[in-house]
């Protein structure tokens, strides 16, 4: 079965073609095209929603043509269309959804709408071996930081998330404060490699007996430190801040693993590209003998592959009638 996966939830126009074998339950990525809008938004220091929608509108057909061409298939070879319906920026979502629905109706194809956050986790379903459940899923992106329990591939039970800023937001806001380019995560990641954890920043909510995160207090602590110590080096600052983030993420994820006797940890979302976070979780996995799944960086940030995976799994499980998406519309919250 060939699936077209479309994501336009934020500032990337992403379309992928996947092949799914229902017998072996294996996915094969045939193309993964991402048209980034970073250049357009960088002069504003962050994503401008109206500009993002217009860019999606301008690019989406071209991205789709490239996805089909790279996959060496034609429109008529497709069997299913999967699209993000939320959460995200409303205008951006509407462009992807309308395009997907129009295409699916014109071609008589089933359309499945997908939750963007659950789809991030689904990028881990490309693992080349059987995944052991239950799994704890940690999704860390520009807009979300959440923990869920996964008992089977299509079912996620949310157990906690950020009560204020998301982790990616913390990276982006600190970077903007330092007048570094947007998005801040990759820049601070690179700089942190040259620094050391010399500054002791707070670890918000680390000792609270729940699965919630709070990164706004850490952001304030980092900004206050910079004001009092204007000559502190950015590498040490970035390294110390990321170490505080790692400690909080590991503690909460570890608690969820223990409470649910989880056999696997699945990490996803743009912030899962972070080299210190990847290393910290790999070390945790080795020490605690638990399987750690983190997609390659290109599948951590927004992409159409993850949408295609979750869409296909939902479709195979529920069938055309079960997906019943005719009354699902784009939504900023899922
Ligand atoms: O998942 P994503 O592409 O979009 C959302 O769904 O939000 O995540 C984007 C976020 C941005 O905040 C960006 O700064 C962050 O992921 N990010 C990183 C790294 N690469 C991207 N954060 C830390 N370290 C990185 N290497
Ligand atoms: Zn995302």
Coordinates of C-alpha atoms and ligand atoms in Angstrom, one line a residue:
X1 CA 0.0 0.0 0.0
X2 CA 1.3 3.5 -1.0
X3 CA 0.6 6.3 1.5
X4 CA 1.0 10.0 1.0
X5 CA 1.8 11.7 4.3
X6 CA 1.3 15.5 4.5
X7 CA 2.3 17.9 7.4
X8 CA 1.8 21.6 7.3
X9 CA 1.3 22.2 11.0
X10 CA 3.9 24.9 11.5
X11 CA 6.6 26.3 9.1
X12 CA 7.7 23.2 7.1
X13 CA 5.8 22.0 4.0
X14 CA 6.4 18.3 4.3
X15 CA 5.2 15.5 2.1
X16 CA 6.4 11.9 2.0
X17 CA 5.5 8.7 0.1
X18 CA 5.7 5.5 2.1
X19 CA 5.1 1.9 1.2
X20 CA 3.6 -0.3 3.9
X21 CA 3.5 -4.1 3.8
X22 CA 0.6 -5.3 5.9
X23 CA 2.0 -8.8 6.2
X24 CA 5.5 -7.9 7.5
X25 CA 4.2 -4.7 9.1
X26 CA 7.2 -2.9 7.7
X27 CA 7.4 0.6 6.3
X28 CA 9.6 1.7 3.5
X29 CA 10.3 5.4 2.9
X30 CA 10.1 6.2 -0.8
X31 CA 10.5 10.0 -0.5
X32 CA 10.6 12.6 2.3
X33 CA 10.4 16.1 0.9
X34 CA 10.6 19.1 3.4
X35 CA 10.4 22.6 2.2
X36 CA 11.7 24.7 5.1
X37 CA 10.6 28.3 5.7
X38 CA 13.4 29.1 8.2
X39 CA 14.9 31.7 5.9
X40 CA 11.6 33.6 5.5
X41 CA 10.8 33.6 9.3
X42 CA 14.4 34.2 10.6
X43 CA 14.3 37.9 10.1
X44 CA 11.3 38.1 12.5
X45 CA 13.1 35.8 15.1
X46 CA 10.2 33.2 15.0
X47 CA 7.4 31.9 13.0
X48 CA 4.8 34.4 11.7
X49 CA 1.6 32.5 11.3
X50 CA 0.2 34.4 8.3
X51 CA 3.4 34.2 6.4
X52 CA 3.6 30.5 7.1
X53 CA 0.1 29.8 5.6
X54 CA 1.0 31.8 2.5
X55 CA 4.3 29.9 2.0
X56 CA 2.5 26.5 2.4
X57 CA 0.0 27.6 -0.2
X58 CA 2.8 28.7 -2.6
X59 CA 4.9 25.5 -2.1
X60 CA 2.5 22.6 -1.5
X61 CA 1.9 21.4 -5.1
X62 CA 5.6 21.6 -5.9
X63 CA 6.5 19.6 -2.8
X64 CA 3.9 17.0 -3.7
X65 CA 5.2 16.7 -7.3
X66 CA 8.8 16.3 -5.9
X67 CA 7.6 13.6 -3.4
X68 CA 5.9 11.6 -6.2
X69 CA 8.8 12.0 -8.6
X70 CA 11.4 11.0 -6.0
X71 CA 9.3 8.0 -5.0
X72 CA 9.1 7.1 -8.8
X73 CA 5.3 6.7 -8.6
X74 CA 2.3 8.6 -10.1
X75 CA -0.8 9.9 -8.4
X76 CA -2.8 6.8 -9.4
X77 CA -0.4 4.5 -7.5
X78 CA -1.5 6.0 -4.2
X79 CA -3.8 4.1 -1.9
X80 CA -4.2 6.4 1.1
X81 CA -3.8 10.1 2.0
X82 CA -2.8 11.0 5.6
X83 CA -2.7 14.6 6.8
X84 CA -2.1 16.4 10.0
X85 CA -5.3 18.0 11.3
X86 CA -3.9 19.4 14.6
X87 CA -2.4 20.6 16.8
X88 CA -0.7 23.5 15.0
X89 CA -1.2 26.9 13.5
X90 CA -4.7 27.1 12.1
X91 CA -4.0 28.8 8.8
X92 CA -1.1 26.4 8.1
X93 CA -3.2 23.3 9.0
X94 CA -6.0 24.5 6.7
X95 CA -3.7 24.6 3.7
X96 CA -2.5 21.0 4.2
X97 CA -5.9 19.7 5.1
X98 CA -7.7 21.3 2.2
X99 CA -5.1 20.2 -0.3
X100 CA -5.2 16.6 1.1
X101 CA -9.0 16.5 1.1
X102 CA -9.4 17.9 -2.4
X103 CA -6.8 15.4 -3.7
X104 CA -8.4 12.5 -1.9
X105 CA -11.9 13.3 -3.1
X106 CA -10.7 13.9 -6.7
X107 CA -8.9 10.5 -6.7
X108 CA -11.5 8.6 -4.7
X109 CA -8.9 7.8 -2.0
X110 CA -9.5 7.3 1.7
X111 CA -8.3 10.3 3.8
X112 CA -7.1 9.8 7.4
X113 CA -6.5 12.8 9.7
X114 CA -3.6 12.5 12.2
X115 CA -2.7 14.0 15.5
X116 CA 0.7 15.7 15.0
X117 CA 2.1 14.9 18.5
X118 CA 1.2 11.2 18.3
X119 CA 2.7 11.1 14.8
X120 CA 6.1 12.4 16.2
X121 CA 6.1 9.2 18.4
X122 CA 5.1 7.1 15.4
X123 CA 8.4 8.0 13.7
X124 CA 9.9 5.4 16.1
X125 CA 7.8 2.6 14.5
X126 CA 10.4 2.5 11.8
X127 CA 12.6 0.5 14.2
X128 CA 14.1 -2.5 12.3
X129 CA 12.9 -4.9 15.1
X130 CA 9.7 -5.7 17.1
X131 CA 9.1 -3.0 19.7
X132 CA 8.4 -4.2 23.2
X133 CA 5.4 -2.6 24.9
X134 CA 4.5 -0.9 27.1
X135 CA 6.6 2.0 26.1
X136 CA 6.9 5.5 27.5
X137 CA 6.8 8.2 24.8
X138 CA 8.5 11.5 25.4
X139 CA 7.7 14.1 22.8
X140 CA 9.8 17.3 22.9
X141 CA 9.2 19.9 20.2
X142 CA 8.8 23.6 19.7
X143 CA 5.2 23.6 21.0
X144 CA 4.9 20.5 23.1
X145 CA 6.7 18.5 25.9
X146 CA 4.6 15.5 26.9
X147 CA 4.8 12.0 28.3
X148 CA 2.5 9.2 27.3
X149 CA 2.2 5.5 27.8
X150 CA 1.9 3.4 24.7
X151 CA 0.5 -0.1 25.1
X152 CA 0.0 -0.7 21.3
X153 CA 1.2 1.3 18.3
X154 CA -1.9 3.4 17.7
X155 CA -2.9 4.0 21.4
X156 CA -1.3 6.6 23.5
X157 CA -2.4 7.6 27.0
X158 CA -1.3 11.1 28.0
X159 CA 0.1 11.2 31.5
X160 CA 1.7 14.6 31.8
X161 CA 3.2 17.6 29.9
X162 CA 4.4 21.1 30.2
X163 CA 2.4 23.5 32.2
X164 CA 4.0 26.5 30.5
X165 CA 6.8 26.7 27.9
X166 CA 7.8 23.7 25.8
X167 CA 11.5 22.6 25.7
X168 CA 12.0 23.8 22.2
X169 CA 10.4 27.2 23.1
X170 CA 13.0 27.5 25.9
X171 CA 15.9 26.9 23.4
X172 CA 14.3 29.3 20.9
X173 CA 13.6 32.1 23.5
X174 CA 17.1 31.9 25.1
X175 CA 18.6 32.0 21.7
X176 CA 16.6 35.1 20.7
X177 CA 17.7 36.7 23.9
X178 CA 21.3 36.1 22.9
X179 CA 20.6 37.5 19.4
X180 CA 21.5 34.1 17.8
X181 CA 19.8 32.9 14.6
X182 CA 16.3 31.2 14.6
X183 CA 15.6 28.4 15.4
X184 CA 17.7 28.4 18.6
X185 CA 17.8 24.7 19.3
X186 CA 20.4 23.6 16.7
X187 CA 22.6 26.7 17.4
X188 CA 22.7 26.2 21.2
X189 CA 23.2 22.5 20.7
X190 CA 26.4 23.2 18.6
X191 CA 27.7 25.8 21.1
X192 CA 27.0 23.5 24.1
X193 CA 29.5 21.0 22.7
X194 CA 32.3 23.5 23.4
X195 CA 31.2 24.3 27.0
X196 CA 30.9 22.6 30.3
X197 CA 28.1 22.4 33.0
X198 CA 29.7 25.0 35.2
X199 CA 26.4 26.9 36.1
X200 CA 23.9 25.2 38.4
X201 CA 20.5 26.1 37.0
X202 CA 17.2 25.0 38.7
X203 CA 15.5 21.8 37.7
X204 CA 11.8 22.8 37.9
X205 CA 9.3 20.3 39.3
X206 CA 12.0 17.6 39.4
X207 CA 11.0 16.3 42.8
X208 CA 7.2 16.6 42.3
X209 CA 5.4 13.4 42.2
X210 CA 3.8 13.9 38.8
X211 CA 4.7 13.8 35.1
X212 CA 4.4 17.6 34.5
X213 CA 7.2 19.8 33.2
X214 CA 7.8 23.6 33.6
X215 CA 10.4 25.3 31.6
X216 CA 9.4 28.9 32.0
X217 CA 11.2 29.1 35.4
X218 CA 14.3 27.7 33.9
X219 CA 14.1 30.3 31.1
X220 CA 13.8 33.1 33.7
X221 CA 16.7 31.7 35.7
X222 CA 18.9 31.6 32.6
X223 CA 18.0 35.2 31.5
X224 CA 18.6 36.5 35.0
X225 CA 22.0 34.8 35.1
X226 CA 22.9 36.4 31.8
X227 CA 21.9 39.8 33.1
X228 CA 24.1 39.4 36.2
X229 CA 26.9 37.8 34.3
X230 CA 27.1 39.5 30.9
X231 CA 30.5 38.0 30.2
X232 CA 29.6 34.4 30.8
X233 CA 30.4 32.3 27.8
X234 CA 27.5 31.1 25.7
X235 CA 29.0 27.5 25.4
X236 CA 29.0 27.0 29.2
X237 CA 25.6 28.6 29.5
X238 CA 24.1 26.4 26.8
X239 CA 25.8 23.3 28.2
X240 CA 24.5 24.0 31.8
X241 CA 21.0 24.8 30.6
X242 CA 20.8 21.6 28.5
X243 CA 22.2 19.6 31.5
X244 CA 19.3 20.9 33.6
X245 CA 16.8 20.0 30.9
X246 CA 18.3 16.5 30.6
X247 CA 18.1 15.9 34.4
X248 CA 14.4 16.9 34.4
X249 CA 13.5 14.8 31.3
X250 CA 15.4 11.7 32.6
X251 CA 13.9 11.9 36.1
X252 CA 10.2 12.2 34.9
X253 CA 10.6 9.7 32.1
X254 CA 12.4 7.3 34.4
X255 CA 9.6 7.6 37.0
X256 CA 7.0 6.8 34.2
X257 CA 9.1 3.8 33.2
X258 CA 9.2 2.4 36.7
X259 CA 5.5 3.0 37.4
X260 CA 4.4 1.3 34.2
X261 CA 7.1 -1.4 34.0
X262 CA 7.9 -0.1 30.5
X263 CA 10.2 -2.0 28.3
X264 CA 11.0 0.8 25.8
X265 CA 11.4 4.6 25.8
X266 CA 10.5 6.4 22.6
X267 CA 11.7 9.9 22.2
X268 CA 10.6 12.2 19.4
X269 CA 10.1 15.8 18.3
X270 CA 12.5 18.5 17.0
X271 CA 14.3 18.7 20.4
X272 CA 15.1 15.0 20.2
X273 CA 17.8 16.1 17.6
X274 CA 19.7 17.6 20.6
X275 CA 23.1 15.8 20.9
X276 CA 23.3 16.1 24.8
X277 CA 19.7 14.8 25.2
X278 CA 20.4 11.9 22.8
X279 CA 23.5 10.9 24.6
X280 CA 21.9 11.3 28.1
X281 CA 19.1 8.9 27.1
X282 CA 21.4 6.4 25.5
X283 CA 23.5 6.3 28.6
X284 CA 20.3 5.9 30.7
X285 CA 19.2 3.0 28.5
X286 CA 22.5 1.2 28.9
X287 CA 22.6 1.7 32.6
X288 CA 19.0 0.7 33.2
X289 CA 18.8 -2.0 30.5
X290 CA 15.9 -0.4 28.7
X291 CA 15.5 0.0 25.0
X292 CA 15.8 3.6 23.8
X293 CA 14.3 4.6 20.4
X294 CA 15.1 8.0 18.9
X295 CA 14.6 8.6 15.2
X296 CA 17.4 10.0 13.0
X297 CA 17.3 13.8 13.2
X298 CA 15.5 14.3 9.9
X299 CA 12.6 12.3 11.3
X300 CA 12.6 14.1 14.7
X301 CA 11.7 17.5 13.2
X302 CA 8.4 17.9 11.4
X303 CA 8.0 15.5 8.4
X304 CA 5.4 13.8 6.3
X305 CA 6.8 10.3 7.0
X306 CA 5.6 10.3 10.6
X307 CA 2.1 11.4 9.4
X308 CA 2.0 8.6 6.8
X309 CA 3.0 6.0 9.4
X310 CA 0.4 6.9 12.0
X311 CA -2.2 7.4 9.2
X312 CA -1.5 3.9 7.8
X313 CA -1.6 2.2 11.2
X314 CA -4.9 3.8 12.0
X315 CA -6.4 2.9 8.6
X316 CA -5.2 -0.7 8.7
X317 CA -6.6 -1.1 12.3
X318 CA -10.0 0.6 11.7
X319 CA -10.6 0.3 8.0
X320 CA -12.1 2.9 5.6
X321 CA -15.4 3.2 7.6
X322 CA -13.6 3.3 10.9
X323 CA -11.4 6.3 10.2
X324 CA -14.6 8.3 9.5
X325 CA -12.8 11.5 8.9
X326 CA -15.4 13.4 6.9
X327 CA -16.3 15.5 9.9
X328 CA -12.8 16.1 11.2
X329 CA -11.5 19.6 10.6
X330 CA -8.2 21.3 11.4
X331 CA -7.9 22.3 15.0
X332 CA -5.2 24.2 16.9
X333 CA -5.6 21.7 19.8
X334 CA -6.2 18.0 19.3
Ligands
LIG1 O1 9.1 19.1 16.1 P1 9.5 20.4 15.5 O2 10.2 20.4 14.2 O3 8.2 21.3 15.4 C1 7.2 21.4 16.3 O4 6.3 20.5 16.2 O5 7.3 22.2 17.2 O6 10.4 21.1 16.6 C2 11.0 22.3 16.4 C3 11.8 22.6 17.7 C4 12.3 24.1 17.7 O7 12.0 24.7 18.9 C5 13.9 23.9 17.5 O8 14.6 24.9 18.2 C6 14.0 22.5 18.2 O9 12.9 21.8 17.8 N1 15.3 21.9 17.8 C7 16.3 21.6 18.7 C8 17.3 21.0 18.0 N2 16.9 20.9 16.7 C9 15.7 21.4 16.6 N3 16.4 21.8 20.0 C10 17.5 21.5 20.6 N4 18.6 20.9 20.0 C11 18.5 20.7 18.6 N5 19.6 20.1 18.0
LIG2 ZN1 6.3 18.8 15.4

